[in-house]
PDB file of N, CA and C in Angstrom:
ATOM      1  N   LEU M   1       0.837  -1.179   0.000  1.00 57.00           N
ATOM      2  CA  LEU M   1       0.000   0.000   0.000  1.00 57.00           C
ATOM      3  C   LEU M   1       0.878   1.238   0.000  1.00 57.00           C
ATOM      4  N   TRP M   2       0.719   2.089  -0.985  1.00 65.00           N
ATOM      5  CA  TRP M   2       1.451   3.345  -1.032  1.00 65.00           C
ATOM      6  C   TRP M   2       0.468   4.487  -1.210  1.00 65.00           C
ATOM      7  N   ASP M   3       0.702   5.545  -0.512  1.00 72.00           N
ATOM      8  CA  ASP M   3      -0.081   6.771  -0.675  1.00 72.00           C
ATOM      9  C   ASP M   3      -1.581   6.553  -0.579  1.00 72.00           C
ATOM     10  N   VAL M   4      -2.001   5.774   0.386  1.00 78.00           N
ATOM     11  CA  VAL M   4      -3.426   5.535   0.617  1.00 78.00           C
ATOM     12  C   VAL M   4      -3.849   6.296   1.866  1.00 78.00           C
ATOM     13  N   THR M   5      -4.934   7.035   1.754  1.00 84.00           N
ATOM     14  CA  THR M   5      -5.487   7.743   2.902  1.00 84.00           C
ATOM     15  C   THR M   5      -6.987   7.522   2.915  1.00 84.00           C
ATOM     16  N   VAL M   6      -7.505   7.095   4.045  1.00 85.00           N
ATOM     17  CA  VAL M   6      -8.935   6.902   4.244  1.00 85.00           C
ATOM     18  C   VAL M   6      -9.302   7.708   5.482  1.00 85.00           C
ATOM     19  N   THR M   7     -10.232   8.633   5.342  1.00 87.00           N
ATOM     20  CA  THR M   7     -10.560   9.523   6.446  1.00 87.00           C
ATOM     21  C   THR M   7     -12.034   9.423   6.815  1.00 87.00           C
ATOM     22  N   GLY M   8     -12.297   9.183   8.089  1.00 83.00           N
ATOM     23  CA  GLY M   8     -13.651   9.251   8.621  1.00 83.00           C
ATOM     24  C   GLY M   8     -14.639   8.242   8.089  1.00 83.00           C
ATOM     25  N   VAL M   9     -14.217   7.011   7.865  1.00 88.00           N
ATOM     26  CA  VAL M   9     -15.137   5.965   7.426  1.00 88.00           C
ATOM     27  C   VAL M   9     -16.109   5.684   8.568  1.00 88.00           C
ATOM     28  N   SER M  10     -17.403   5.809   8.303  1.00 90.00           N
ATOM     29  CA  SER M  10     -18.413   5.608   9.339  1.00 90.00           C
ATOM     30  C   SER M  10     -18.617   4.135   9.631  1.00 90.00           C
ATOM     31  N   LEU M  11     -18.631   3.808  10.920  1.00 88.00           N
ATOM     32  CA  LEU M  11     -18.879   2.449  11.379  1.00 88.00           C
ATOM     33  C   LEU M  11     -20.096   2.461  12.307  1.00 88.00           C
ATOM     34  N   ALA M  12     -20.640   1.319  12.597  1.00 89.00           N
ATOM     35  CA  ALA M  12     -21.789   1.218  13.496  1.00 89.00           C
ATOM     36  C   ALA M  12     -21.473   1.843  14.852  1.00 89.00           C
ATOM     37  N   GLY M  13     -22.474   2.394  15.498  1.00 89.00           N
ATOM     38  CA  GLY M  13     -22.305   2.934  16.835  1.00 89.00           C
ATOM     39  C   GLY M  13     -21.712   4.326  16.881  1.00 89.00           C
ATOM     40  N   GLY M  14     -21.619   5.006  15.737  1.00 90.00           N
ATOM     41  CA  GLY M  14     -21.073   6.356  15.715  1.00 90.00           C
ATOM     42  C   GLY M  14     -19.563   6.420  15.654  1.00 90.00           C
ATOM     43  N   TYR M  15     -18.907   5.301  15.408  1.00 92.00           N
ATOM     44  CA  TYR M  15     -17.454   5.265  15.321  1.00 92.00           C
ATOM     45  C   TYR M  15     -17.003   5.645  13.916  1.00 92.00           C
ATOM     46  N   ALA M  16     -15.772   6.123  13.817  1.00 94.00           N
ATOM     47  CA  ALA M  16     -15.172   6.445  12.520  1.00 94.00           C
ATOM     48  C   ALA M  16     -13.734   5.945  12.503  1.00 94.00           C
ATOM     49  N   LEU M  17     -13.293   5.478  11.351  1.00 90.00           N
ATOM     50  CA  LEU M  17     -11.945   4.958  11.179  1.00 90.00           C
ATOM     51  C   LEU M  17     -11.213   5.808  10.157  1.00 90.00           C
ATOM     52  N   SER M  18      -9.989   6.182  10.471  1.00 92.00           N
ATOM     53  CA  SER M  18      -9.129   6.903   9.540  1.00 92.00           C
ATOM     54  C   SER M  18      -7.776   6.205   9.521  1.00 92.00           C
ATOM     55  N   VAL M  19      -7.222   5.983   8.321  1.00 89.00           N
ATOM     56  CA  VAL M  19      -5.903   5.361   8.191  1.00 89.00           C
ATOM     57  C   VAL M  19      -5.132   6.022   7.051  1.00 89.00           C
ATOM     58  N   ALA M  20      -3.824   5.934   7.119  1.00 90.00           N
ATOM     59  CA  ALA M  20      -2.965   6.454   6.054  1.00 90.00           C
ATOM     60  C   ALA M  20      -1.690   5.631   6.005  1.00 90.00           C
ATOM     61  N   THR M  21      -1.167   5.451   4.808  1.00 86.00           N
ATOM     62  CA  THR M  21       0.117   4.763   4.659  1.00 86.00           C
ATOM     63  C   THR M  21       1.247   5.773   4.763  1.00 86.00           C
ATOM     64  N   ARG M  22       2.386   5.260   5.120  1.00 80.00           N
ATOM     65  CA  ARG M  22       3.574   6.097   5.235  1.00 80.00           C
ATOM     66  C   ARG M  22       4.785   5.285   4.806  1.00 80.00           C
ATOM     67  N   ARG M  23       5.600   5.872   3.987  1.00 77.00           N
ATOM     68  CA  ARG M  23       6.837   5.191   3.575  1.00 77.00           C
ATOM     69  C   ARG M  23       7.897   5.395   4.642  1.00 77.00           C
ATOM     70  N   THR M  24       8.512   4.287   5.025  1.00 72.00           N
ATOM     71  CA  THR M  24       9.596   4.363   5.993  1.00 72.00           C
ATOM     72  C   THR M  24      10.898   3.855   5.385  1.00 72.00           C
ATOM     73  N   GLY M  25      10.864   3.513   4.102  1.00 67.00           N
ATOM     74  CA  GLY M  25      12.044   3.017   3.401  1.00 67.00           C
ATOM     75  C   GLY M  25      11.703   2.767   1.946  1.00 67.00           C
ATOM     76  N   GLU M  26      12.647   2.259   1.189  1.00 63.00           N
ATOM     77  CA  GLU M  26      12.448   2.040  -0.239  1.00 63.00           C
ATOM     78  C   GLU M  26      11.724   0.739  -0.567  1.00 63.00           C
ATOM     79  N   ALA M  27      11.960  -0.295   0.215  1.00 61.00           N
ATOM     80  CA  ALA M  27      11.387  -1.602  -0.082  1.00 61.00           C
ATOM     81  C   ALA M  27       9.965  -1.707   0.467  1.00 61.00           C
ATOM     82  N   LEU M  28       9.242  -2.725   0.018  1.00 57.00           N
ATOM     83  CA  LEU M  28       7.875  -2.962   0.479  1.00 57.00           C
ATOM     84  C   LEU M  28       7.808  -3.047   1.993  1.00 57.00           C
ATOM     85  N   ALA M  29       8.821  -3.648   2.597  1.00 62.00           N
ATOM     86  CA  ALA M  29       8.848  -3.773   4.051  1.00 62.00           C
ATOM     87  C   ALA M  29       8.950  -2.413   4.736  1.00 62.00           C
ATOM     88  N   GLY M  30       9.253  -1.370   3.978  1.00 72.00           N
ATOM     89  CA  GLY M  30       9.405  -0.043   4.544  1.00 72.00           C
ATOM     90  C   GLY M  30       8.120   0.756   4.619  1.00 72.00           C
ATOM     91  N   ALA M  31       6.973   0.129   4.374  1.00 78.00           N
ATOM     92  CA  ALA M  31       5.698   0.842   4.452  1.00 78.00           C
ATOM     93  C   ALA M  31       5.035   0.570   5.793  1.00 78.00           C
ATOM     94  N   SER M  32       4.310   1.561   6.282  1.00 86.00           N
ATOM     95  CA  SER M  32       3.510   1.330   7.475  1.00 86.00           C
ATOM     96  C   SER M  32       2.139   1.946   7.277  1.00 86.00           C
ATOM     97  N   VAL M  33       1.174   1.376   7.946  1.00 87.00           N
ATOM     98  CA  VAL M  33      -0.188   1.878   7.939  1.00 87.00           C
ATOM     99  C   VAL M  33      -0.479   2.337   9.352  1.00 87.00           C
ATOM    100  N   ARG M  34      -0.902   3.583   9.493  1.00 91.00           N
ATOM    101  CA  ARG M  34      -1.211   4.140  10.805  1.00 91.00           C
ATOM    102  C   ARG M  34      -2.626   4.686  10.769  1.00 91.00           C
ATOM    103  N   GLY M  35      -3.310   4.573  11.894  1.00 93.00           N
ATOM    104  CA  GLY M  35      -4.668   5.088  11.905  1.00 93.00           C
ATOM    105  C   GLY M  35      -5.254   5.158  13.291  1.00 93.00           C
ATOM    106  N   GLY M  36      -6.532   5.497  13.309  1.00 94.00           N
ATOM    107  CA  GLY M  36      -7.209   5.622  14.579  1.00 94.00           C
ATOM    108  C   GLY M  36      -8.699   5.407  14.443  1.00 94.00           C
ATOM    109  N   LEU M  37      -9.299   5.052  15.557  1.00 94.00           N
ATOM    110  CA  LEU M  37     -10.734   4.856  15.674  1.00 94.00           C
ATOM    111  C   LEU M  37     -11.240   5.910  16.637  1.00 94.00           C
ATOM    112  N   THR M  38     -12.250   6.657  16.223  1.00 95.00           N
ATOM    113  CA  THR M  38     -12.795   7.712  17.065  1.00 95.00           C
ATOM    114  C   THR M  38     -14.297   7.523  17.245  1.00 95.00           C
ATOM    115  N   ASN M  39     -14.809   8.149  18.289  1.00 94.00           N
ATOM    116  CA  ASN M  39     -16.243   8.239  18.522  1.00 94.00           C
ATOM    117  C   ASN M  39     -16.511   9.714  18.764  1.00 94.00           C
ATOM    118  N   GLY M  40     -17.025  10.392  17.742  1.00 91.00           N
ATOM    119  CA  GLY M  40     -17.114  11.842  17.804  1.00 91.00           C
ATOM    120  C   GLY M  40     -15.701  12.405  17.775  1.00 91.00           C
ATOM    121  N   ARG M  41     -15.364  13.184  18.779  1.00 91.00           N
ATOM    122  CA  ARG M  41     -14.006  13.744  18.855  1.00 91.00           C
ATOM    123  C   ARG M  41     -13.094  12.941  19.783  1.00 91.00           C
ATOM    124  N   MET M  42     -13.625  11.879  20.368  1.00 95.00           N
ATOM    125  CA  MET M  42     -12.846  11.088  21.328  1.00 95.00           C
ATOM    126  C   MET M  42     -12.070   9.975  20.630  1.00 95.00           C
ATOM    127  N   GLN M  43     -10.757   9.943  20.855  1.00 95.00           N
ATOM    128  CA  GLN M  43      -9.895   8.889  20.317  1.00 95.00           C
ATOM    129  C   GLN M  43     -10.139   7.612  21.105  1.00 95.00           C
ATOM    130  N   ILE M  44     -10.564   6.551  20.439  1.00 96.00           N
ATOM    131  CA  ILE M  44     -10.855   5.266  21.081  1.00 96.00           C
ATOM    132  C   ILE M  44      -9.660   4.325  20.995  1.00 96.00           C
ATOM    133  N   ALA M  45      -9.031   4.278  19.821  1.00 96.00           N
ATOM    134  CA  ALA M  45      -7.910   3.356  19.619  1.00 96.00           C
ATOM    135  C   ALA M  45      -7.018   3.861  18.492  1.00 96.00           C
ATOM    136  N   THR M  46      -5.777   3.392  18.498  1.00 96.00           N
ATOM    137  CA  THR M  46      -4.845   3.667  17.413  1.00 96.00           C
ATOM    138  C   THR M  46      -4.342   2.345  16.861  1.00 96.00           C
ATOM    139  N   LEU M  47      -3.921   2.363  15.615  1.00 92.00           N
ATOM    140  CA  LEU M  47      -3.359   1.148  15.039  1.00 92.00           C
ATOM    141  C   LEU M  47      -2.144   1.498  14.216  1.00 92.00           C
ATOM    142  N   ILE M  48      -1.249   0.542  14.157  1.00 92.00           N
ATOM    143  CA  ILE M  48      -0.074   0.635  13.302  1.00 92.00           C
ATOM    144  C   ILE M  48       0.216  -0.771  12.798  1.00 92.00           C
ATOM    145  N   ALA M  49       0.496  -0.867  11.501  1.00 89.00           N
ATOM    146  CA  ALA M  49       0.791  -2.171  10.906  1.00 89.00           C
ATOM    147  C   ALA M  49       1.817  -1.984   9.799  1.00 89.00           C
ATOM    148  N   ASN M  50       2.505  -3.062   9.464  1.00 85.00           N
ATOM    149  CA  ASN M  50       3.461  -3.006   8.363  1.00 85.00           C
ATOM    150  C   ASN M  50       2.748  -3.316   7.045  1.00 85.00           C
ATOM    151  N   ALA M  51       3.486  -3.415   5.970  1.00 77.00           N
ATOM    152  CA  ALA M  51       2.913  -3.595   4.642  1.00 77.00           C
ATOM    153  C   ALA M  51       2.151  -4.902   4.467  1.00 77.00           C
ATOM    154  N   VAL M  52       2.434  -5.906   5.258  1.00 80.00           N
ATOM    155  CA  VAL M  52       1.716  -7.174   5.135  1.00 80.00           C
ATOM    156  C   VAL M  52       0.601  -7.312   6.172  1.00 80.00           C
ATOM    157  N   GLY M  53       0.342  -6.252   6.922  1.00 82.00           N
ATOM    158  CA  GLY M  53      -0.794  -6.253   7.830  1.00 82.00           C
ATOM    159  C   GLY M  53      -0.524  -6.749   9.230  1.00 82.00           C
ATOM    160  N   ASN M  54       0.717  -6.836   9.634  1.00 89.00           N
ATOM    161  CA  ASN M  54       1.034  -7.240  10.997  1.00 89.00           C
ATOM    162  C   ASN M  54       1.357  -6.005  11.833  1.00 89.00           C
ATOM    163  N   GLY M  55       0.775  -5.920  13.005  1.00 91.00           N
ATOM    164  CA  GLY M  55       1.013  -4.771  13.861  1.00 91.00           C
ATOM    165  C   GLY M  55       0.209  -4.893  15.140  1.00 91.00           C
ATOM    166  N   GLU M  56      -0.293  -3.740  15.630  1.00 93.00           N
ATOM    167  CA  GLU M  56      -1.084  -3.793  16.848  1.00 93.00           C
ATOM    168  C   GLU M  56      -2.111  -2.674  16.902  1.00 93.00           C
ATOM    169  N   LEU M  57      -3.177  -2.954  17.611  1.00 91.00           N
ATOM    170  CA  LEU M  57      -4.240  -2.010  17.904  1.00 91.00           C
ATOM    171  C   LEU M  57      -4.126  -1.691  19.385  1.00 91.00           C
ATOM    172  N   THR M  58      -4.078  -0.420  19.730  1.00 95.00           N
ATOM    173  CA  THR M  58      -3.942  -0.010  21.126  1.00 95.00           C
ATOM    174  C   THR M  58      -5.178   0.762  21.552  1.00 95.00           C
ATOM    175  N   ILE M  59      -5.814   0.318  22.632  1.00 95.00           N
ATOM    176  CA  ILE M  59      -6.982   0.988  23.185  1.00 95.00           C
ATOM    177  C   ILE M  59      -6.500   2.196  23.987  1.00 95.00           C
ATOM    178  N   THR M  60      -7.006   3.368  23.648  1.00 96.00           N
ATOM    179  CA  THR M  60      -6.528   4.608  24.243  1.00 96.00           C
ATOM    180  C   THR M  60      -6.757   4.665  25.749  1.00 96.00           C
ATOM    181  N   SER M  61      -7.943   4.310  26.214  1.00 96.00           N
ATOM    182  CA  SER M  61      -8.283   4.485  27.627  1.00 96.00           C
ATOM    183  C   SER M  61      -7.520   3.568  28.566  1.00 96.00           C
ATOM    184  N   THR M  62      -7.163   2.363  28.100  1.00 96.00           N
ATOM    185  CA  THR M  62      -6.522   1.400  28.989  1.00 96.00           C
ATOM    186  C   THR M  62      -5.075   1.100  28.619  1.00 96.00           C
ATOM    187  N   GLY M  63      -4.700   1.398  27.386  1.00 96.00           N
ATOM    188  CA  GLY M  63      -3.361   1.051  26.920  1.00 96.00           C
ATOM    189  C   GLY M  63      -3.243  -0.409  26.505  1.00 96.00           C
ATOM    190  N   ALA M  64      -4.354  -1.153  26.574  1.00 95.00           N
ATOM    191  CA  ALA M  64      -4.334  -2.570  26.176  1.00 95.00           C
ATOM    192  C   ALA M  64      -3.970  -2.662  24.695  1.00 95.00           C
ATOM    193  N   GLN M  65      -3.139  -3.658  24.363  1.00 94.00           N
ATOM    194  CA  GLN M  65      -2.696  -3.831  22.987  1.00 94.00           C
ATOM    195  C   GLN M  65      -3.139  -5.186  22.465  1.00 94.00           C
ATOM    196  N   TYR M  66      -3.601  -5.180  21.216  1.00 93.00           N
ATOM    197  CA  TYR M  66      -4.068  -6.394  20.562  1.00 93.00           C
ATOM    198  C   TYR M  66      -3.325  -6.555  19.247  1.00 93.00           C
ATOM    199  N   PRO M  67      -2.839  -7.767  18.957  1.00 93.00           N
ATOM    200  CA  PRO M  67      -2.087  -7.970  17.721  1.00 93.00           C
ATOM    201  C   PRO M  67      -2.979  -7.913  16.492  1.00 93.00           C
ATOM    202  N   LEU M  68      -2.445  -7.325  15.436  1.00 89.00           N
ATOM    203  CA  LEU M  68      -3.048  -7.392  14.109  1.00 89.00           C
ATOM    204  C   LEU M  68      -2.190  -8.359  13.321  1.00 89.00           C
ATOM    205  N   ILE M  69      -2.813  -9.359  12.741  1.00 90.00           N
ATOM    206  CA  ILE M  69      -2.067 -10.371  12.014  1.00 90.00           C
ATOM    207  C   ILE M  69      -2.679 -10.544  10.637  1.00 90.00           C
ATOM    208  N   ASP M  70      -1.927 -10.147   9.614  1.00 81.00           N
ATOM    209  CA  ASP M  70      -2.318 -10.372   8.231  1.00 81.00           C
ATOM    210  C   ASP M  70      -3.716  -9.838   7.926  1.00 81.00           C
ATOM    211  N   TRP M  71      -4.001  -8.612   8.338  1.00 75.00           N
ATOM    212  CA  TRP M  71      -5.330  -8.042   8.076  1.00 75.00           C
ATOM    213  C   TRP M  71      -5.396  -7.484   6.675  1.00 75.00           C
ATOM    214  N   THR M  72      -6.603  -7.346   6.178  1.00 67.00           N
ATOM    215  CA  THR M  72      -6.840  -6.906   4.811  1.00 67.00           C
ATOM    216  C   THR M  72      -7.836  -5.758   4.797  1.00 67.00           C
ATOM    217  N   VAL M  73      -7.578  -4.746   3.991  1.00 60.00           N
ATOM    218  CA  VAL M  73      -8.526  -3.655   3.802  1.00 60.00           C
ATOM    219  C   VAL M  73      -9.342  -3.981   2.564  1.00 60.00           C
ATOM    220  N   VAL M  74     -10.652  -4.008   2.711  1.00 62.00           N
ATOM    221  CA  VAL M  74     -11.545  -4.344   1.606  1.00 62.00           C
ATOM    222  C   VAL M  74     -12.449  -3.154   1.330  1.00 62.00           C
ATOM    223  N   ARG M  75     -12.568  -2.791   0.102  1.00 57.00           N
ATOM    224  CA  ARG M  75     -13.423  -1.661  -0.263  1.00 57.00           C
ATOM    225  C   ARG M  75     -14.768  -2.128  -0.718  1.00 57.00           C
TER     226      ARG M  75
END
């Protein structure tokens, strides 16, 4: 994923998801996907993953972290 930005995708319950890719190097392994889940103006969670979809989701209020493993973005 290169130069992808998704802003404010509406989800059930009033949540919104925003993500963007960022280059961290020249090779495919040098890409990262960063984003967040909000409810109104409140940050609920953040996520970061590499180019193959491995990373973690962090819950803002508790700091709890959950692994992301090989996730896929589907339009």
